[in-house]
């Protein structure tokens, strides 16, 4: 083996990588928030007493969960313009990520909601809480609390998935790395550093989500 | 000349499906073998082994599959191993699978009641007999739903190989989309093909989970 490693050209382009990391962070954050909202709506549909709503939600969730993210990206970015919906790369990326993670979130939130005992809801109603408050404080919050760890790992998986939107030239971290690779031809070094940055990002995300969880769920349970 | 999206184009995509299925199987078999070692290391009594396995798992769960594949593809030649693209991709997928399966199986091994291991030790069984005859058979049953669920992820993961230029199902679809100019139909069809491959696995996983929960 007579290869000499040269990381200098990669580190010289740190600004590009930093911008990419920031883009990855904010598109992930937006998609997580939007995905949580959409996922909760899907959960409500999935558990609704109306058969049509349930079937729609199940169909949507299973289609998303059984097709690759990359195919979904291509379908939305290249396919939808034929139906008149033309999105730029970033919009298509965020839309796909939101739609994709909402299906996974719906399944996770549903298992959380199922862990709420009916007696809790009845007690809330008996105490005269408005039904919105019952759903907010007695169903939603404890349900999310129960499944928060799996929700967090789903969020991190989704953040890592954003690397695939580089393929439609959405300008995030992997896209930045590919540009550096094309300029310097230091492929291994580029992807090694890229891997390290993603590893750091996933640790940061995990820490940040834990902090959010700690503040949101720090209510007395007894 | 622009072609319409018809039977020959669908056949071309299905040719790609062959690669998707073969790669998934190979990655599962090799990744499974390696993943078992990772899980055993992660649950072993020797601390350095546990730490090493934890780092290994963290690396593969904390970086994108695309980056892992690129690193293997560009990294293998630096180690003096010149392999073809498909072999590099299968290697990358297998390593990826070993990290995830290692973590799944660690959980299952730890879910086997401690008393089982202690009883086996009290009966004078050595490490290998204990693992092979007492712990693993029980852990296997517990791990089945998650393992089958991960196979779905692996099948979907093979789509990433398209970005390295390997003509599996997604790349075949890209090519067909480029010559027919009908991306909507092409990507909807390829999505359907993935769905047909993955849905049985998903249903099987859900069923196994239900059965496991019923048995308690």
Short mmCIF file of C-alpha atoms in Angstrom, two decimals:
data_model
loop_
_atom_site.label_atom_id
_atom_site.label_comp_id
_atom_site.label_asym_id
_atom_site.label_seq_id
_atom_site.Cartn_x
_atom_site.Cartn_y
_atom_site.Cartn_z
CA UNK A 1 0.00 0.00 0.00
CA UNK A 2 1.66 3.20 -1.17
CA UNK A 3 -1.13 5.65 -0.71
CA UNK A 4 -0.37 8.80 1.24
CA UNK A 5 -3.31 10.32 3.02
CA UNK A 6 -3.84 14.01 2.53
CA UNK A 7 -6.61 15.54 4.56
CA UNK A 8 -5.45 19.13 4.02
CA UNK A 9 -7.59 19.86 0.91
CA UNK A 10 -10.65 18.58 2.77
CA UNK A 11 -10.06 20.75 5.81
CA UNK A 12 -9.32 23.76 3.60
CA UNK A 13 -12.91 23.51 2.38
CA UNK A 14 -14.25 23.58 5.95
CA UNK A 15 -16.54 26.49 5.19
CA UNK A 16 -18.40 24.42 2.59
CA UNK A 17 -18.74 21.55 5.05
CA UNK A 18 -19.93 23.85 7.84
CA UNK A 19 -22.59 25.35 5.58
CA UNK A 20 -23.63 21.86 4.53
CA UNK A 21 -23.87 20.69 8.13
CA UNK A 22 -26.03 23.69 8.96
CA UNK A 23 -28.32 22.99 5.98
CA UNK A 24 -28.65 19.35 7.06
CA UNK A 25 -29.50 20.49 10.57
CA UNK A 26 -32.25 22.88 9.64
CA UNK A 27 -33.91 20.76 6.96
CA UNK A 28 -33.93 17.87 9.44
CA UNK A 29 -35.40 20.06 12.17
CA UNK A 30 -38.19 21.34 9.91
CA UNK A 31 -39.02 17.85 8.68
CA UNK A 32 -39.06 16.47 12.22
CA UNK A 33 -41.49 19.12 13.42
CA UNK A 34 -43.72 18.85 10.35
CA UNK A 35 -43.45 15.06 10.44
CA UNK A 36 -44.54 14.99 14.07
CA UNK A 37 -47.63 17.08 13.30
CA UNK A 38 -48.54 15.03 10.22
CA UNK A 39 -47.73 11.79 12.04
CA UNK A 40 -50.05 12.71 14.91
CA UNK A 41 -52.85 13.47 12.45
CA UNK A 42 -52.21 10.10 10.81
CA UNK A 43 -52.37 8.39 14.19
CA UNK A 44 -55.73 10.02 14.86
CA UNK A 45 -56.96 8.82 11.43
CA UNK A 46 -55.49 5.36 12.03
CA UNK A 47 -57.47 5.04 15.27
CA UNK A 48 -60.63 6.81 14.07
CA UNK A 49 -63.97 5.02 14.30
CA UNK A 50 -64.52 5.78 10.58
CA UNK A 51 -63.40 2.85 8.41
CA UNK A 52 -62.47 4.96 5.38
CA UNK A 53 -60.11 7.16 7.39
CA UNK A 54 -58.46 4.11 8.94
CA UNK A 55 -57.98 2.46 5.54
CA UNK A 56 -56.50 5.66 4.08
CA UNK A 57 -54.05 6.01 6.95
CA UNK A 58 -53.00 2.34 6.84
CA UNK A 59 -52.54 2.50 3.06
CA UNK A 60 -50.42 5.63 3.29
CA UNK A 61 -48.29 4.33 6.16
CA UNK A 62 -47.62 0.97 4.50
CA UNK A 63 -46.79 2.50 1.11
CA UNK A 64 -44.26 4.85 2.68
CA UNK A 65 -42.74 2.24 4.97
CA UNK A 66 -42.33 -0.37 2.24
CA UNK A 67 -40.64 1.72 -0.45
CA UNK A 68 -37.12 3.17 -0.38
CA UNK A 69 -36.64 6.81 0.60
CA UNK A 70 -34.58 7.37 -2.55
CA UNK A 71 -37.45 6.25 -4.80
CA UNK A 72 -39.78 8.59 -2.90
CA UNK A 73 -37.36 11.46 -3.48
CA UNK A 74 -37.18 10.73 -7.20
CA UNK A 75 -40.96 10.32 -7.44
CA UNK A 76 -41.60 13.69 -5.85
CA UNK A 77 -38.80 15.61 -7.55
CA UNK A 78 -38.96 14.11 -11.07
CA UNK A 79 -42.46 12.61 -11.13
CA UNK A 80 -44.73 15.24 -9.62
CA UNK A 81 -43.98 17.99 -12.18
CA UNK A 82 -46.00 15.83 -14.62
CA UNK A 83 -48.97 16.45 -12.34
CA UNK A 84 -48.23 20.16 -12.27
CA UNK A 85 -46.40 20.32 -8.95
CA UNK A 86 -42.95 21.70 -9.65
CA UNK A 87 -40.69 22.00 -6.60
CA UNK A 88 -37.07 23.07 -6.35
CA UNK A 89 -34.59 20.56 -4.93
CA UNK A 90 -34.76 21.87 -1.37
CA UNK A 91 -38.57 21.98 -1.28
CA UNK A 92 -38.78 18.47 -2.74
CA UNK A 93 -36.25 17.25 -0.17
CA UNK A 94 -38.14 18.72 2.79
CA UNK A 95 -41.50 17.50 1.48
CA UNK A 96 -40.23 13.94 0.98
CA UNK A 97 -38.55 13.86 4.38
CA UNK A 98 -41.70 15.11 6.07
CA UNK A 99 -43.96 12.62 4.29
CA UNK A 100 -41.50 9.81 4.90
CA UNK A 101 -40.97 10.35 8.60
CA UNK A 102 -44.65 11.07 9.29
CA UNK A 103 -45.49 7.44 8.45
CA UNK A 104 -42.89 6.06 10.86
CA UNK A 105 -43.86 8.58 13.54
CA UNK A 106 -47.53 7.62 13.16
CA UNK A 107 -46.72 4.00 13.99
CA UNK A 108 -44.59 5.01 16.98
CA UNK A 109 -47.16 7.48 18.35
CA UNK A 110 -49.91 4.91 17.91
CA UNK A 111 -48.15 2.43 20.15
CA UNK A 112 -47.76 5.26 22.67
CA UNK A 113 -51.46 6.11 22.55
CA UNK A 114 -52.34 2.44 22.97
CA UNK A 115 -50.38 2.43 26.22
CA UNK A 116 -52.77 5.01 27.73
CA UNK A 117 -55.38 3.22 29.84
CA UNK A 118 -59.00 4.15 28.99
CA UNK A 119 -59.60 4.85 32.67
CA UNK A 120 -57.29 7.86 32.42
CA UNK A 121 -59.40 9.45 29.70
CA UNK A 122 -62.62 8.68 31.55
CA UNK A 123 -61.17 10.23 34.70
CA UNK A 124 -60.22 13.36 32.76
CA UNK A 125 -63.73 13.67 31.37
CA UNK A 126 -65.26 13.03 34.79
CA UNK A 127 -63.18 15.90 36.17
CA UNK A 128 -64.83 18.14 33.58
CA UNK A 129 -61.76 18.83 31.42
CA UNK A 130 -62.64 20.06 27.92
CA UNK A 131 -62.02 17.24 25.43
CA UNK A 132 -59.19 19.15 23.74
CA UNK A 133 -57.37 19.30 27.05
CA UNK A 134 -58.06 15.61 27.64
CA UNK A 135 -56.37 14.78 24.35
CA UNK A 136 -53.54 17.22 24.90
CA UNK A 137 -52.59 16.43 28.49
CA UNK A 138 -53.92 12.94 29.10
CA UNK A 139 -53.43 11.27 25.73
CA UNK A 140 -50.82 13.10 23.63
CA UNK A 141 -48.23 14.12 26.19
CA UNK A 142 -47.98 10.87 28.16
CA UNK A 143 -48.14 8.91 24.89
CA UNK A 144 -45.20 10.84 23.44
CA UNK A 145 -43.39 10.48 26.74
CA UNK A 146 -43.83 6.70 26.64
CA UNK A 147 -42.36 6.37 23.13
CA UNK A 148 -39.90 9.27 23.25
CA UNK A 149 -36.76 7.07 22.95
CA UNK A 150 -37.96 5.37 19.75
CA UNK A 151 -39.15 8.72 18.43
CA UNK A 152 -35.65 10.12 18.94
CA UNK A 153 -33.95 7.25 17.15
CA UNK A 154 -36.41 7.68 14.29
CA UNK A 155 -35.52 11.38 14.09
CA UNK A 156 -31.83 10.54 13.93
CA UNK A 157 -32.38 7.91 11.24
CA UNK A 158 -34.20 10.57 9.26
CA UNK A 159 -31.38 13.06 9.71
CA UNK A 160 -28.99 10.46 8.31
CA UNK A 161 -31.40 9.83 5.42
CA UNK A 162 -31.04 13.46 4.34
CA UNK A 163 -27.69 12.44 2.81
CA UNK A 164 -29.74 10.90 -0.03
CA UNK A 165 -31.25 14.20 -1.14
CA UNK A 166 -27.81 15.17 -2.43
CA UNK A 167 -28.84 13.05 -5.42
CA UNK A 168 -31.32 15.72 -6.54
CA UNK A 169 -28.66 18.36 -5.76
CA UNK A 170 -30.31 19.71 -2.64
CA UNK A 171 -27.41 21.56 -1.08
CA UNK A 172 -26.77 19.84 2.22
CA UNK A 173 -23.80 18.16 3.84
CA UNK A 174 -23.30 15.23 1.45
CA UNK A 175 -23.71 17.55 -1.55
CA UNK A 176 -20.97 19.79 -0.13
CA UNK A 177 -18.72 16.75 0.31
CA UNK A 178 -19.32 15.62 -3.26
CA UNK A 179 -18.34 19.06 -4.51
CA UNK A 180 -15.09 18.89 -2.53
CA UNK A 181 -14.50 15.36 -3.86
CA UNK A 182 -14.93 16.58 -7.45
CA UNK A 183 -12.44 19.37 -6.88
CA UNK A 184 -9.76 17.52 -4.93
CA UNK A 185 -10.13 13.84 -5.95
CA UNK A 186 -9.39 12.94 -2.31
CA UNK A 187 -12.41 10.63 -2.23
CA UNK A 188 -11.57 8.48 0.77
CA UNK A 189 -10.48 11.41 2.91
CA UNK A 190 -13.63 13.35 1.98
CA UNK A 191 -16.00 10.53 2.88
CA UNK A 192 -14.06 9.68 6.04
CA UNK A 193 -14.39 13.26 7.29
CA UNK A 194 -18.01 13.31 6.14
CA UNK A 195 -18.71 10.20 8.20
CA UNK A 196 -17.11 11.82 11.24
CA UNK A 197 -19.24 14.94 10.83
CA UNK A 198 -22.43 12.88 10.57
CA UNK A 199 -21.41 10.92 13.65
CA UNK A 200 -20.94 14.19 15.55
CA UNK A 201 -24.25 15.53 14.23
CA UNK A 202 -26.13 12.43 15.33
CA UNK A 203 -24.63 12.69 18.83
CA UNK A 204 -25.58 16.39 18.95
CA UNK A 205 -29.12 15.65 17.77
CA UNK A 206 -29.46 12.90 20.32
CA UNK A 207 -28.29 15.26 23.07
CA UNK A 208 -30.55 18.07 21.91
CA UNK A 209 -33.57 15.78 21.73
CA UNK A 210 -32.83 14.50 25.21
CA UNK A 211 -32.75 18.06 26.55
CA UNK A 212 -36.05 18.90 24.83
CA UNK A 213 -37.53 15.70 26.22
CA UNK A 214 -36.33 16.48 29.71
CA UNK A 215 -37.95 19.91 29.75
CA UNK A 216 -41.19 18.85 28.07
CA UNK A 217 -41.75 15.75 30.15
CA UNK A 218 -40.58 17.01 33.53
CA UNK A 219 -44.01 16.92 35.10
CA UNK A 220 -44.86 14.94 38.22
CA UNK A 221 -46.38 11.57 37.44
CA UNK A 222 -47.48 10.60 40.94
CA UNK B 1 -35.73 8.73 -30.05
CA UNK B 2 -38.10 8.86 -27.12
CA UNK B 3 -39.47 5.50 -26.08
CA UNK B 4 -42.77 5.00 -24.35
CA UNK B 5 -42.90 3.25 -21.00
CA UNK B 6 -44.04 -0.24 -21.92
CA UNK B 7 -43.31 -3.90 -21.36
CA UNK B 8 -39.60 -3.91 -22.42
CA UNK B 9 -38.91 -1.05 -20.00
CA UNK B 10 -40.67 -2.87 -17.18
CA UNK B 11 -38.66 -5.98 -17.99
CA UNK B 12 -35.47 -3.92 -17.77
CA UNK B 13 -36.44 -2.71 -14.30
CA UNK B 14 -37.24 -6.26 -13.23
CA UNK B 15 -33.74 -7.30 -14.38
CA UNK B 16 -32.55 -4.77 -11.81
CA UNK B 17 -34.81 -6.35 -9.20
CA UNK B 18 -32.66 -9.46 -9.45
CA UNK B 19 -29.71 -7.43 -8.19
CA UNK B 20 -31.77 -5.86 -5.44
CA UNK B 21 -32.83 -9.25 -4.12
CA UNK B 22 -29.42 -10.91 -4.48
CA UNK B 23 -27.63 -8.02 -2.77
CA UNK B 24 -30.14 -7.98 0.08
CA UNK B 25 -29.71 -11.71 0.64
CA UNK B 26 -25.90 -11.59 0.51
CA UNK B 27 -25.78 -8.58 2.82
CA UNK B 28 -28.14 -10.30 5.25
CA UNK B 29 -26.15 -13.54 5.35
CA UNK B 30 -22.70 -11.96 5.73
CA UNK B 31 -23.98 -9.11 7.87
CA UNK B 32 -25.84 -11.61 10.04
CA UNK B 33 -22.72 -13.71 10.63
CA UNK B 34 -20.70 -10.63 11.54
CA UNK B 35 -23.60 -9.16 13.51
CA UNK B 36 -23.75 -12.27 15.70
CA UNK B 37 -20.09 -11.76 16.63
CA UNK B 38 -20.80 -8.09 17.35
CA UNK B 39 -23.76 -9.00 19.57
CA UNK B 40 -21.70 -11.59 21.47
CA UNK B 41 -18.86 -9.10 21.91
CA UNK B 42 -21.34 -6.47 23.09
CA UNK B 43 -22.71 -8.81 25.77
CA UNK B 44 -19.43 -10.49 26.73
CA UNK B 45 -17.88 -10.38 30.18
CA UNK B 46 -14.70 -8.78 28.82
CA UNK B 47 -14.91 -5.00 29.06
CA UNK B 48 -12.64 -3.97 26.12
CA UNK B 49 -14.68 -6.24 23.83
CA UNK B 50 -17.92 -4.62 25.02
CA UNK B 51 -16.55 -1.12 24.46
CA UNK B 52 -15.19 -2.00 21.01
CA UNK B 53 -18.53 -3.48 19.96
CA UNK B 54 -20.40 -0.46 21.30
CA UNK B 55 -18.19 1.87 19.22
CA UNK B 56 -18.65 -0.32 16.17
CA UNK B 57 -22.43 -0.19 16.52
CA UNK B 58 -22.39 3.56 17.19
CA UNK B 59 -20.35 4.20 14.03
CA UNK B 60 -22.73 2.28 11.79
CA UNK B 61 -25.87 3.65 13.40
CA UNK B 62 -24.55 7.20 13.51
CA UNK B 63 -23.52 7.67 9.88
CA UNK B 64 -25.60 7.50 6.70
CA UNK B 65 -25.56 4.30 4.65
CA UNK B 66 -24.52 6.33 1.60
CA UNK B 67 -21.38 7.56 3.37
CA UNK B 68 -20.60 4.02 4.57
CA UNK B 69 -20.86 2.69 1.02
CA UNK B 70 -18.66 5.47 -0.36
CA UNK B 71 -16.07 4.95 2.38
CA UNK B 72 -15.90 1.20 1.67
CA UNK B 73 -15.85 1.76 -2.10
CA UNK B 74 -12.97 4.23 -1.93
CA UNK B 75 -11.35 2.67 1.13
CA UNK B 76 -10.95 -0.95 -0.03
CA UNK B 77 -8.52 -0.05 -2.85
CA UNK B 78 -6.39 1.81 -0.30
CA UNK B 79 -6.09 -1.45 1.63
CA UNK B 80 -4.80 -2.99 -1.58
CA UNK B 81 -8.08 -4.81 -2.30
CA UNK B 82 -9.29 -4.00 -5.77
CA UNK B 83 -12.84 -5.22 -6.07
CA UNK B 84 -15.65 -4.61 -8.47
CA UNK B 85 -18.39 -2.17 -7.63
CA UNK B 86 -21.00 -4.77 -6.71
CA UNK B 87 -18.63 -6.52 -4.30
CA UNK B 88 -17.77 -3.23 -2.61
CA UNK B 89 -21.47 -2.43 -2.27
CA UNK B 90 -22.28 -5.86 -0.82
CA UNK B 91 -19.38 -5.45 1.63
CA UNK B 92 -20.67 -2.03 2.66
CA UNK B 93 -24.23 -3.27 3.07
CA UNK B 94 -23.04 -6.29 5.07
CA UNK B 95 -21.03 -4.08 7.44
CA UNK B 96 -24.05 -1.78 7.80
CA UNK B 97 -26.29 -4.77 8.52
CA UNK B 98 -23.84 -6.18 11.07
CA UNK B 99 -24.01 -2.96 13.10
CA UNK B 100 -27.80 -2.89 13.19
CA UNK B 101 -28.30 -6.65 13.65
CA UNK B 102 -25.62 -6.62 16.35
CA UNK B 103 -27.64 -4.08 18.30
CA UNK B 104 -30.96 -5.89 17.74
CA UNK B 105 -29.48 -9.20 18.87
CA UNK B 106 -27.74 -7.63 21.86
CA UNK B 107 -31.19 -6.57 23.04
CA UNK B 108 -32.58 -10.08 22.54
CA UNK B 109 -29.66 -11.73 24.32
CA UNK B 110 -30.14 -9.38 27.27
CA UNK B 111 -33.87 -10.11 27.25
CA UNK B 112 -33.23 -13.78 28.02
CA UNK B 113 -33.78 -14.06 31.79
CA UNK B 114 -30.53 -14.03 33.78
CA UNK B 115 -31.56 -17.16 35.66
CA UNK B 116 -31.13 -19.14 32.43
CA UNK B 117 -27.44 -18.27 32.16
CA UNK B 118 -26.90 -18.77 35.87
CA UNK B 119 -28.59 -22.18 35.81
CA UNK B 120 -26.50 -23.20 32.81
CA UNK B 121 -23.35 -22.11 34.61
CA UNK B 122 -24.39 -23.97 37.75
CA UNK B 123 -24.83 -27.10 35.63
CA UNK B 124 -21.21 -26.70 34.57
CA UNK B 125 -21.80 -25.70 30.94
CA UNK B 126 -18.92 -23.83 29.30
CA UNK B 127 -19.30 -20.50 27.46
CA UNK B 128 -19.97 -21.98 24.03
CA UNK B 129 -22.46 -24.57 25.21
CA UNK B 130 -24.20 -21.92 27.29
CA UNK B 131 -24.48 -19.51 24.38
CA UNK B 132 -25.30 -22.10 21.73
CA UNK B 133 -27.73 -24.32 23.62
CA UNK B 134 -29.28 -22.02 26.21
CA UNK B 135 -29.09 -18.32 25.35
CA UNK B 136 -29.19 -18.11 21.55
CA UNK B 137 -32.22 -20.36 20.93
CA UNK B 138 -34.29 -18.21 23.29
CA UNK B 139 -32.80 -14.95 22.03
CA UNK B 140 -33.53 -15.96 18.44
CA UNK B 141 -37.23 -16.25 19.16
CA UNK B 142 -37.32 -12.85 20.84
CA UNK B 143 -35.32 -11.22 18.03
CA UNK B 144 -37.33 -12.56 15.09
CA UNK B 145 -39.81 -9.67 14.63
CA UNK B 146 -37.10 -7.00 14.72
CA UNK B 147 -34.78 -9.06 12.52
CA UNK B 148 -37.40 -9.52 9.83
CA UNK B 149 -38.25 -5.82 10.18
CA UNK B 150 -34.61 -4.96 9.57
CA UNK B 151 -34.64 -7.06 6.39
CA UNK B 152 -37.17 -4.59 5.02
CA UNK B 153 -34.72 -1.78 5.77
CA UNK B 154 -31.97 -3.72 4.06
CA UNK B 155 -34.00 -4.20 0.88
CA UNK B 156 -34.79 -0.48 0.87
CA UNK B 157 -31.14 0.26 1.65
CA UNK B 158 -29.95 -1.45 -1.53
CA UNK B 159 -31.55 1.43 -3.43
CA UNK B 160 -28.67 3.61 -2.21
CA UNK B 161 -26.33 1.55 -4.41
CA UNK B 162 -27.97 3.33 -7.37
CA UNK B 163 -26.09 6.48 -6.35
CA UNK B 164 -22.78 4.65 -6.79
CA UNK B 165 -23.89 3.64 -10.27
CA UNK B 166 -24.82 0.01 -9.64
CA UNK B 167 -27.71 -0.97 -11.91
CA UNK B 168 -30.07 -2.42 -9.35
CA UNK B 169 -33.78 -1.67 -9.40
CA UNK B 170 -33.67 2.07 -8.62
CA UNK B 171 -30.84 2.76 -11.08
CA UNK B 172 -32.67 0.78 -13.77
CA UNK B 173 -35.66 3.01 -13.12
CA UNK B 174 -33.49 6.12 -13.43
CA UNK B 175 -32.22 4.90 -16.80
CA UNK B 176 -35.74 4.12 -18.02
CA UNK B 177 -36.96 7.48 -16.79
CA UNK B 178 -34.20 9.17 -18.79
CA UNK B 179 -35.15 7.52 -22.07
CA UNK B 180 -38.94 7.58 -21.73
CA UNK B 181 -39.37 11.00 -20.10
CA UNK B 182 -42.14 9.50 -17.99
CA UNK B 183 -40.69 9.71 -14.48
CA UNK B 184 -44.11 9.63 -12.82
CA UNK B 185 -45.02 6.22 -14.25
CA UNK B 186 -41.51 4.84 -13.93
CA UNK B 187 -41.00 5.76 -10.27
CA UNK B 188 -44.54 4.75 -9.36
CA UNK B 189 -43.91 1.31 -10.90
CA UNK B 190 -40.56 0.81 -9.24
CA UNK B 191 -42.11 1.90 -5.94
CA UNK B 192 -44.77 -0.76 -6.49
CA UNK B 193 -42.09 -3.42 -7.12
CA UNK B 194 -40.32 -2.54 -3.87
CA UNK B 195 -43.68 -2.63 -2.14
CA UNK B 196 -44.31 -6.13 -3.47
CA UNK B 197 -40.93 -7.30 -2.16
CA UNK B 198 -41.19 -5.57 1.23
CA UNK B 199 -44.84 -5.96 2.22
CA UNK B 200 -44.70 -9.72 2.89
CA UNK B 201 -41.70 -9.15 5.15
CA UNK B 202 -43.46 -6.33 7.00
CA UNK B 203 -46.59 -8.44 7.50
CA UNK B 204 -44.51 -11.40 8.64
CA UNK B 205 -42.70 -9.19 11.15
CA UNK B 206 -45.98 -7.82 12.53
CA UNK B 207 -47.37 -11.32 12.85
CA UNK B 208 -44.31 -12.65 14.63
CA UNK B 209 -44.49 -9.74 17.03
CA UNK B 210 -48.14 -10.42 17.80
CA UNK B 211 -47.40 -14.07 18.43
CA UNK B 212 -44.46 -13.22 20.67
CA UNK B 213 -46.56 -10.78 22.72
CA UNK B 214 -49.36 -13.33 23.05
CA UNK B 215 -46.93 -15.87 24.48
CA UNK B 216 -45.65 -13.25 26.87
#
